[in-house]
Amino acid sequence: DQQVKQNSPSLSVQEGRISILNCDYTNSMFDYFLWYKKYPAEGPTFLISISSIKDKNEDGRFTVFLNKSAKHLSLHIVPSQPGDSAVYFCAANLPGGYQKVTFGTGTKLQVIP
Amino acid sequence: KAGVTQTPRYLIKTRGQQVTLSCSPISGHRSVSWYQQTPGQGLQFLFEYFSETQRNKGNFPGRFSGRQFSNSRSEMNVSTLELGDSALYLCASSLVGAVNEKLFFGSGTQLSVL
């Protein structure tokens, strides 16, 4: 049972345009969400996070939006750069307790120069 | 500050064998967690350790086990290997393993079971 879903396995975007990566979740108890980026032959690296008490969080070119009623979050990258080409994982955590992160299956972003 | 170190980088084993993977967390990090990555499945949580105690466990069979040492280094063991265990095994560390902490991942151990 995939509780965090990334329905688009891949996405291609022109350099300079906006990249929008989507993520849906089924467990309404999730209250902390993160995005990680992964290059080939490397481990994932943290990109940005958002708590369920917020609906938007920005960090430079990266913005994450959370729509709790729709159980949906999205990552916007503006402007997209060739170095952003990677696999992006959406992840979610339950409140309380300790780390037991549920990850999505990933979206491979290709930014075309 | 050195990152998370995982050894070995690659492993080839045959069915029925067992394997031990090692992870050294970032200095000062006391929480270590393990994930399995397979194509189409994303990252699946295996277990999390803190102060030598397993605090959380994912939905994996008992063939998958782990431990943590007093210096926070961790090992995971897979016994009686099956073909389906072929995957990238990732270790991640954080300061105390709180749910709002970001994880720092190693580069992983690529296990191939023949």
mmCIF file of C-alpha atoms in Angstrom:
data_model
loop_
_atom_site.group_PDB
_atom_site.id
_atom_site.type_symbol
_atom_site.label_atom_id
_atom_site.label_comp_id
_atom_site.label_asym_id
_atom_site.label_seq_id
_atom_site.Cartn_x
_atom_site.Cartn_y
_atom_site.Cartn_z
ATOM 1 C CA ASP A 1 0.000 0.000 0.000
ATOM 2 C CA GLN A 2 1.773 3.120 -1.276
ATOM 3 C CA GLN A 3 0.830 5.873 1.161
ATOM 4 C CA VAL A 4 2.887 8.510 -0.658
ATOM 5 C CA LYS A 5 2.448 8.585 -4.418
ATOM 6 C CA GLN A 6 4.283 10.363 -7.166
ATOM 7 C CA ASN A 7 2.252 9.541 -10.232
ATOM 8 C CA SER A 8 4.624 11.071 -12.769
ATOM 9 C CA PRO A 9 7.737 8.912 -13.144
ATOM 10 C CA SER A 10 9.403 11.550 -15.306
ATOM 11 C CA LEU A 11 9.178 15.188 -16.315
ATOM 12 C CA SER A 12 11.037 17.240 -18.924
ATOM 13 C CA VAL A 13 11.266 21.013 -18.700
ATOM 14 C CA GLN A 14 13.130 23.672 -20.656
ATOM 15 C CA GLU A 15 15.854 25.572 -18.837
ATOM 16 C CA GLY A 16 14.495 28.789 -17.310
ATOM 17 C CA ARG A 17 10.921 27.518 -17.110
ATOM 18 C CA ILE A 18 9.046 26.329 -14.031
ATOM 19 C CA SER A 19 9.216 22.686 -12.939
ATOM 20 C CA ILE A 20 6.250 21.400 -10.948
ATOM 21 C CA LEU A 21 6.561 18.049 -9.221
ATOM 22 C CA ASN A 22 3.480 16.583 -7.604
ATOM 23 C CA CYS A 23 2.893 14.246 -4.701
ATOM 24 C CA ASP A 24 -0.271 12.771 -3.187
ATOM 25 C CA TYR A 25 -0.633 11.007 0.135
ATOM 26 C CA THR A 26 -3.366 8.876 1.612
ATOM 27 C CA ASN A 27 -2.608 8.961 5.342
ATOM 28 C CA SER A 28 -4.188 12.090 6.817
ATOM 29 C CA MET A 29 -2.071 11.637 9.951
ATOM 30 C CA PHE A 30 1.129 12.682 8.145
ATOM 31 C CA ASP A 31 2.108 16.084 9.448
ATOM 32 C CA TYR A 32 5.627 16.750 8.204
ATOM 33 C CA PHE A 33 6.654 16.587 4.574
ATOM 34 C CA LEU A 34 10.038 16.740 2.894
ATOM 35 C CA TRP A 35 11.521 16.697 -0.576
ATOM 36 C CA TYR A 36 14.806 15.016 -1.354
ATOM 37 C CA LYS A 37 16.859 15.135 -4.535
ATOM 38 C CA LYS A 38 18.960 12.247 -5.757
ATOM 39 C CA TYR A 39 21.700 12.222 -8.366
ATOM 40 C CA PRO A 40 22.916 8.907 -9.834
ATOM 41 C CA ALA A 41 25.424 7.053 -7.666
ATOM 42 C CA GLU A 42 24.749 9.374 -4.722
ATOM 43 C CA GLY A 43 22.453 9.230 -1.739
ATOM 44 C CA PRO A 44 19.409 11.527 -1.566
ATOM 45 C CA THR A 45 19.992 15.037 -0.254
ATOM 46 C CA PHE A 46 17.456 17.148 1.597
ATOM 47 C CA LEU A 47 15.881 19.952 -0.397
ATOM 48 C CA ILE A 48 13.004 21.543 1.488
ATOM 49 C CA SER A 49 10.362 20.662 4.061
ATOM 50 C CA ILE A 50 6.963 21.844 5.265
ATOM 51 C CA SER A 51 4.951 21.322 8.398
ATOM 52 C CA SER A 52 1.233 20.621 8.159
ATOM 53 C CA ILE A 53 0.483 23.900 9.948
ATOM 54 C CA LYS A 54 1.729 25.756 6.883
ATOM 55 C CA ASP A 55 0.592 25.760 3.280
ATOM 56 C CA LYS A 56 3.734 27.151 1.673
ATOM 57 C CA ASN A 57 7.455 27.197 2.304
ATOM 58 C CA GLU A 58 10.085 28.885 0.156
ATOM 59 C CA ASP A 59 13.825 28.482 -0.102
ATOM 60 C CA GLY A 60 15.425 30.319 -2.975
ATOM 61 C CA ARG A 61 14.264 28.821 -6.255
ATOM 62 C CA PHE A 62 12.335 26.065 -4.462
ATOM 63 C CA THR A 63 8.812 26.386 -3.085
ATOM 64 C CA VAL A 64 6.707 23.628 -1.590
ATOM 65 C CA PHE A 65 2.919 23.937 -1.427
ATOM 66 C CA LEU A 66 0.728 21.817 0.808
ATOM 67 C CA ASN A 67 -3.022 21.309 0.323
ATOM 68 C CA LYS A 68 -4.134 19.252 3.298
ATOM 69 C CA SER A 69 -7.748 18.925 2.239
ATOM 70 C CA ALA A 70 -6.641 17.395 -1.066
ATOM 71 C CA LYS A 71 -3.768 15.488 0.566
ATOM 72 C CA HIS A 72 -1.508 16.934 -2.077
ATOM 73 C CA LEU A 73 1.807 18.693 -2.127
ATOM 74 C CA SER A 74 3.876 20.089 -4.921
ATOM 75 C CA LEU A 75 7.408 21.316 -5.423
ATOM 76 C CA HIS A 76 7.985 24.288 -7.699
ATOM 77 C CA ILE A 77 11.420 25.060 -9.095
ATOM 78 C CA VAL A 78 11.770 28.485 -10.682
ATOM 79 C CA PRO A 79 13.747 28.979 -12.827
ATOM 80 C CA SER A 80 14.779 25.435 -13.656
ATOM 81 C CA GLN A 81 18.459 24.829 -14.326
ATOM 82 C CA PRO A 82 20.244 21.876 -15.975
ATOM 83 C CA GLY A 83 21.848 21.053 -12.622
ATOM 84 C CA ASP A 84 18.364 20.396 -11.240
ATOM 85 C CA SER A 85 18.149 17.248 -13.383
ATOM 86 C CA ALA A 86 17.781 14.483 -10.813
ATOM 87 C CA VAL A 87 15.234 12.182 -9.213
ATOM 88 C CA TYR A 88 13.010 13.954 -6.693
ATOM 89 C CA PHE A 89 11.437 12.069 -3.803
ATOM 90 C CA CYS A 90 8.511 13.285 -1.793
ATOM 91 C CA ALA A 91 8.522 12.048 1.822
ATOM 92 C CA ALA A 92 6.239 12.214 4.847
ATOM 93 C CA ASN A 93 6.492 11.660 8.585
ATOM 94 C CA LEU A 94 3.903 10.922 11.246
ATOM 95 C CA PRO A 95 3.708 13.099 14.363
ATOM 96 C CA GLY A 96 5.400 12.096 17.559
ATOM 97 C CA GLY A 97 7.731 9.161 17.813
ATOM 98 C CA TYR A 98 10.870 8.961 15.784
ATOM 99 C CA GLN A 99 12.084 8.866 12.209
ATOM 100 C CA LYS A 100 10.135 6.424 10.051
ATOM 101 C CA VAL A 101 9.932 8.313 6.805
ATOM 102 C CA THR A 102 7.551 7.178 4.074
ATOM 103 C CA PHE A 103 8.895 7.987 0.632
ATOM 104 C CA GLY A 104 7.228 8.232 -2.745
ATOM 105 C CA THR A 105 8.554 6.381 -5.761
ATOM 106 C CA GLY A 106 10.276 9.433 -7.197
ATOM 107 C CA THR A 107 9.998 11.664 -10.273
ATOM 108 C CA LYS A 108 12.915 11.964 -12.646
ATOM 109 C CA LEU A 109 13.294 15.574 -13.727
ATOM 110 C CA GLN A 110 15.209 16.440 -16.862
ATOM 111 C CA VAL A 111 15.950 20.112 -17.488
ATOM 112 C CA ILE A 112 16.809 20.662 -21.133
ATOM 113 C CA PRO A 113 19.332 23.434 -21.881
ATOM 114 C CA LYS B 1 32.741 17.342 8.624
ATOM 115 C CA ALA B 2 32.718 13.923 6.966
ATOM 116 C CA GLY B 3 29.409 12.707 5.591
ATOM 117 C CA VAL B 4 27.679 9.391 6.083
ATOM 118 C CA THR B 5 29.955 6.567 4.988
ATOM 119 C CA GLN B 6 28.665 3.226 3.775
ATOM 120 C CA THR B 7 30.781 0.179 2.994
ATOM 121 C CA PRO B 8 31.110 -1.687 0.806
ATOM 122 C CA ARG B 9 29.918 0.250 -2.212
ATOM 123 C CA TYR B 10 29.047 -2.852 -4.223
ATOM 124 C CA LEU B 11 28.353 -6.446 -3.262
ATOM 125 C CA ILE B 12 27.550 -9.533 -5.284
ATOM 126 C CA LYS B 13 26.159 -12.534 -3.436
ATOM 127 C CA THR B 14 24.330 -15.721 -4.326
ATOM 128 C CA ARG B 15 20.982 -16.904 -3.062
ATOM 129 C CA GLY B 16 21.078 -18.376 0.421
ATOM 130 C CA GLN B 17 24.136 -16.440 1.538
ATOM 131 C CA GLN B 18 24.118 -13.731 4.146
ATOM 132 C CA VAL B 19 25.506 -10.223 3.967
ATOM 133 C CA THR B 20 26.506 -7.469 6.384
ATOM 134 C CA LEU B 21 26.489 -3.808 5.427
ATOM 135 C CA SER B 22 28.152 -1.066 7.417
ATOM 136 C CA CYS B 23 27.302 2.573 8.048
ATOM 137 C CA SER B 24 29.215 5.322 9.839
ATOM 138 C CA PRO B 25 27.014 8.335 10.596
ATOM 139 C CA ILE B 26 28.041 11.968 10.637
ATOM 140 C CA SER B 27 30.001 12.733 13.796
ATOM 141 C CA GLY B 28 27.597 13.694 16.572
ATOM 142 C CA HIS B 29 24.593 12.071 14.927
ATOM 143 C CA ARG B 30 23.080 9.411 17.142
ATOM 144 C CA SER B 31 20.157 8.251 15.017
ATOM 145 C CA VAL B 32 20.792 5.889 12.121
ATOM 146 C CA SER B 33 18.107 4.561 9.816
ATOM 147 C CA TRP B 34 18.208 2.174 6.891
ATOM 148 C CA TYR B 35 16.239 2.189 3.652
ATOM 149 C CA GLN B 36 15.938 -0.176 0.714
ATOM 150 C CA GLN B 37 15.590 1.329 -2.743
ATOM 151 C CA THR B 38 14.329 -0.761 -5.643
ATOM 152 C CA PRO B 39 13.159 0.405 -9.080
ATOM 153 C CA GLY B 40 9.511 1.408 -8.959
ATOM 154 C CA GLN B 41 9.270 1.092 -5.167
ATOM 155 C CA GLY B 42 11.039 4.189 -4.012
ATOM 156 C CA LEU B 43 12.731 4.038 -0.628
ATOM 157 C CA GLN B 44 11.303 1.582 1.868
ATOM 158 C CA PHE B 45 12.041 2.061 5.572
ATOM 159 C CA LEU B 46 13.831 -0.861 7.203
ATOM 160 C CA PHE B 47 14.634 0.269 10.762
ATOM 161 C CA GLU B 48 15.936 3.101 12.915
ATOM 162 C CA TYR B 49 18.429 2.956 15.772
ATOM 163 C CA PHE B 50 19.299 5.382 18.544
ATOM 164 C CA SER B 51 21.695 4.737 21.399
ATOM 165 C CA GLU B 52 22.057 1.103 20.378
ATOM 166 C CA THR B 53 18.280 0.547 20.540
ATOM 167 C CA GLN B 54 15.971 -0.179 17.644
ATOM 168 C CA ARG B 55 13.138 2.323 17.960
ATOM 169 C CA ASN B 56 11.251 1.709 14.724
ATOM 170 C CA LYS B 57 10.949 -1.125 12.273
ATOM 171 C CA GLY B 58 9.465 -1.325 8.788
ATOM 172 C CA ASN B 59 7.546 -4.169 7.168
ATOM 173 C CA PHE B 60 10.406 -6.441 6.271
ATOM 174 C CA PRO B 61 10.864 -10.119 7.162
ATOM 175 C CA GLY B 62 13.002 -11.183 10.083
ATOM 176 C CA ARG B 63 15.851 -12.013 7.687
ATOM 177 C CA PHE B 64 16.623 -8.299 7.817
ATOM 178 C CA SER B 65 18.240 -7.243 11.063
ATOM 179 C CA GLY B 66 20.497 -4.526 12.314
ATOM 180 C CA ARG B 67 22.380 -3.185 15.246
ATOM 181 C CA GLN B 68 24.048 -0.042 16.437
ATOM 182 C CA PHE B 69 27.253 0.270 18.381
ATOM 183 C CA SER B 70 28.158 2.650 21.186
ATOM 184 C CA ASN B 71 29.949 4.953 18.714
ATOM 185 C CA SER B 72 26.679 5.182 16.695
ATOM 186 C CA ARG B 73 28.047 3.143 13.822
ATOM 187 C CA SER B 74 25.479 0.705 12.510
ATOM 188 C CA GLU B 75 25.361 -2.542 10.610
ATOM 189 C CA MET B 76 22.532 -4.297 8.874
ATOM 190 C CA ASN B 77 22.446 -7.982 8.094
ATOM 191 C CA VAL B 78 20.403 -9.900 5.583
ATOM 192 C CA SER B 79 20.380 -13.666 5.989
ATOM 193 C CA THR B 80 19.305 -16.330 3.493
ATOM 194 C CA LEU B 81 19.457 -13.930 0.582
ATOM 195 C CA GLU B 82 16.745 -14.030 -2.071
ATOM 196 C CA LEU B 83 16.839 -12.650 -5.611
ATOM 197 C CA GLY B 84 14.335 -9.974 -4.570
ATOM 198 C CA ASP B 85 16.803 -8.586 -2.041
ATOM 199 C CA SER B 86 18.808 -7.082 -4.896
ATOM 200 C CA ALA B 87 18.590 -3.363 -4.217
ATOM 201 C CA LEU B 88 20.394 -0.223 -3.181
ATOM 202 C CA TYR B 89 20.608 -0.087 0.617
ATOM 203 C CA LEU B 90 20.837 3.410 1.987
ATOM 204 C CA CYS B 91 21.833 4.488 5.441
ATOM 205 C CA ALA B 92 20.859 7.878 6.827
ATOM 206 C CA SER B 93 21.752 9.708 9.998
ATOM 207 C CA SER B 94 20.338 12.592 11.980
ATOM 208 C CA LEU B 95 21.069 14.150 15.352
ATOM 209 C CA VAL B 96 18.381 12.480 17.428
ATOM 210 C CA GLY B 97 15.928 11.075 14.891
ATOM 211 C CA ALA B 98 13.134 13.574 15.530
ATOM 212 C CA VAL B 99 10.400 13.554 12.902
ATOM 213 C CA ASN B 100 11.161 17.113 11.778
ATOM 214 C CA GLU B 101 14.859 16.500 11.270
ATOM 215 C CA LYS B 102 16.292 16.119 7.814
ATOM 216 C CA LEU B 103 18.145 12.947 7.006
ATOM 217 C CA PHE B 104 21.698 12.831 5.734
ATOM 218 C CA PHE B 105 22.195 9.864 3.436
ATOM 219 C CA GLY B 106 25.242 7.871 2.474
ATOM 220 C CA SER B 107 25.864 6.857 -1.143
ATOM 221 C CA GLY B 108 24.502 3.404 -0.483
ATOM 222 C CA THR B 109 25.536 -0.193 -0.949
ATOM 223 C CA GLN B 110 24.389 -1.776 -4.208
ATOM 224 C CA LEU B 111 23.612 -5.424 -3.485
ATOM 225 C CA SER B 112 23.154 -7.885 -6.317
ATOM 226 C CA VAL B 113 21.889 -11.362 -5.513
ATOM 227 C CA LEU B 114 22.514 -13.964 -8.213
#
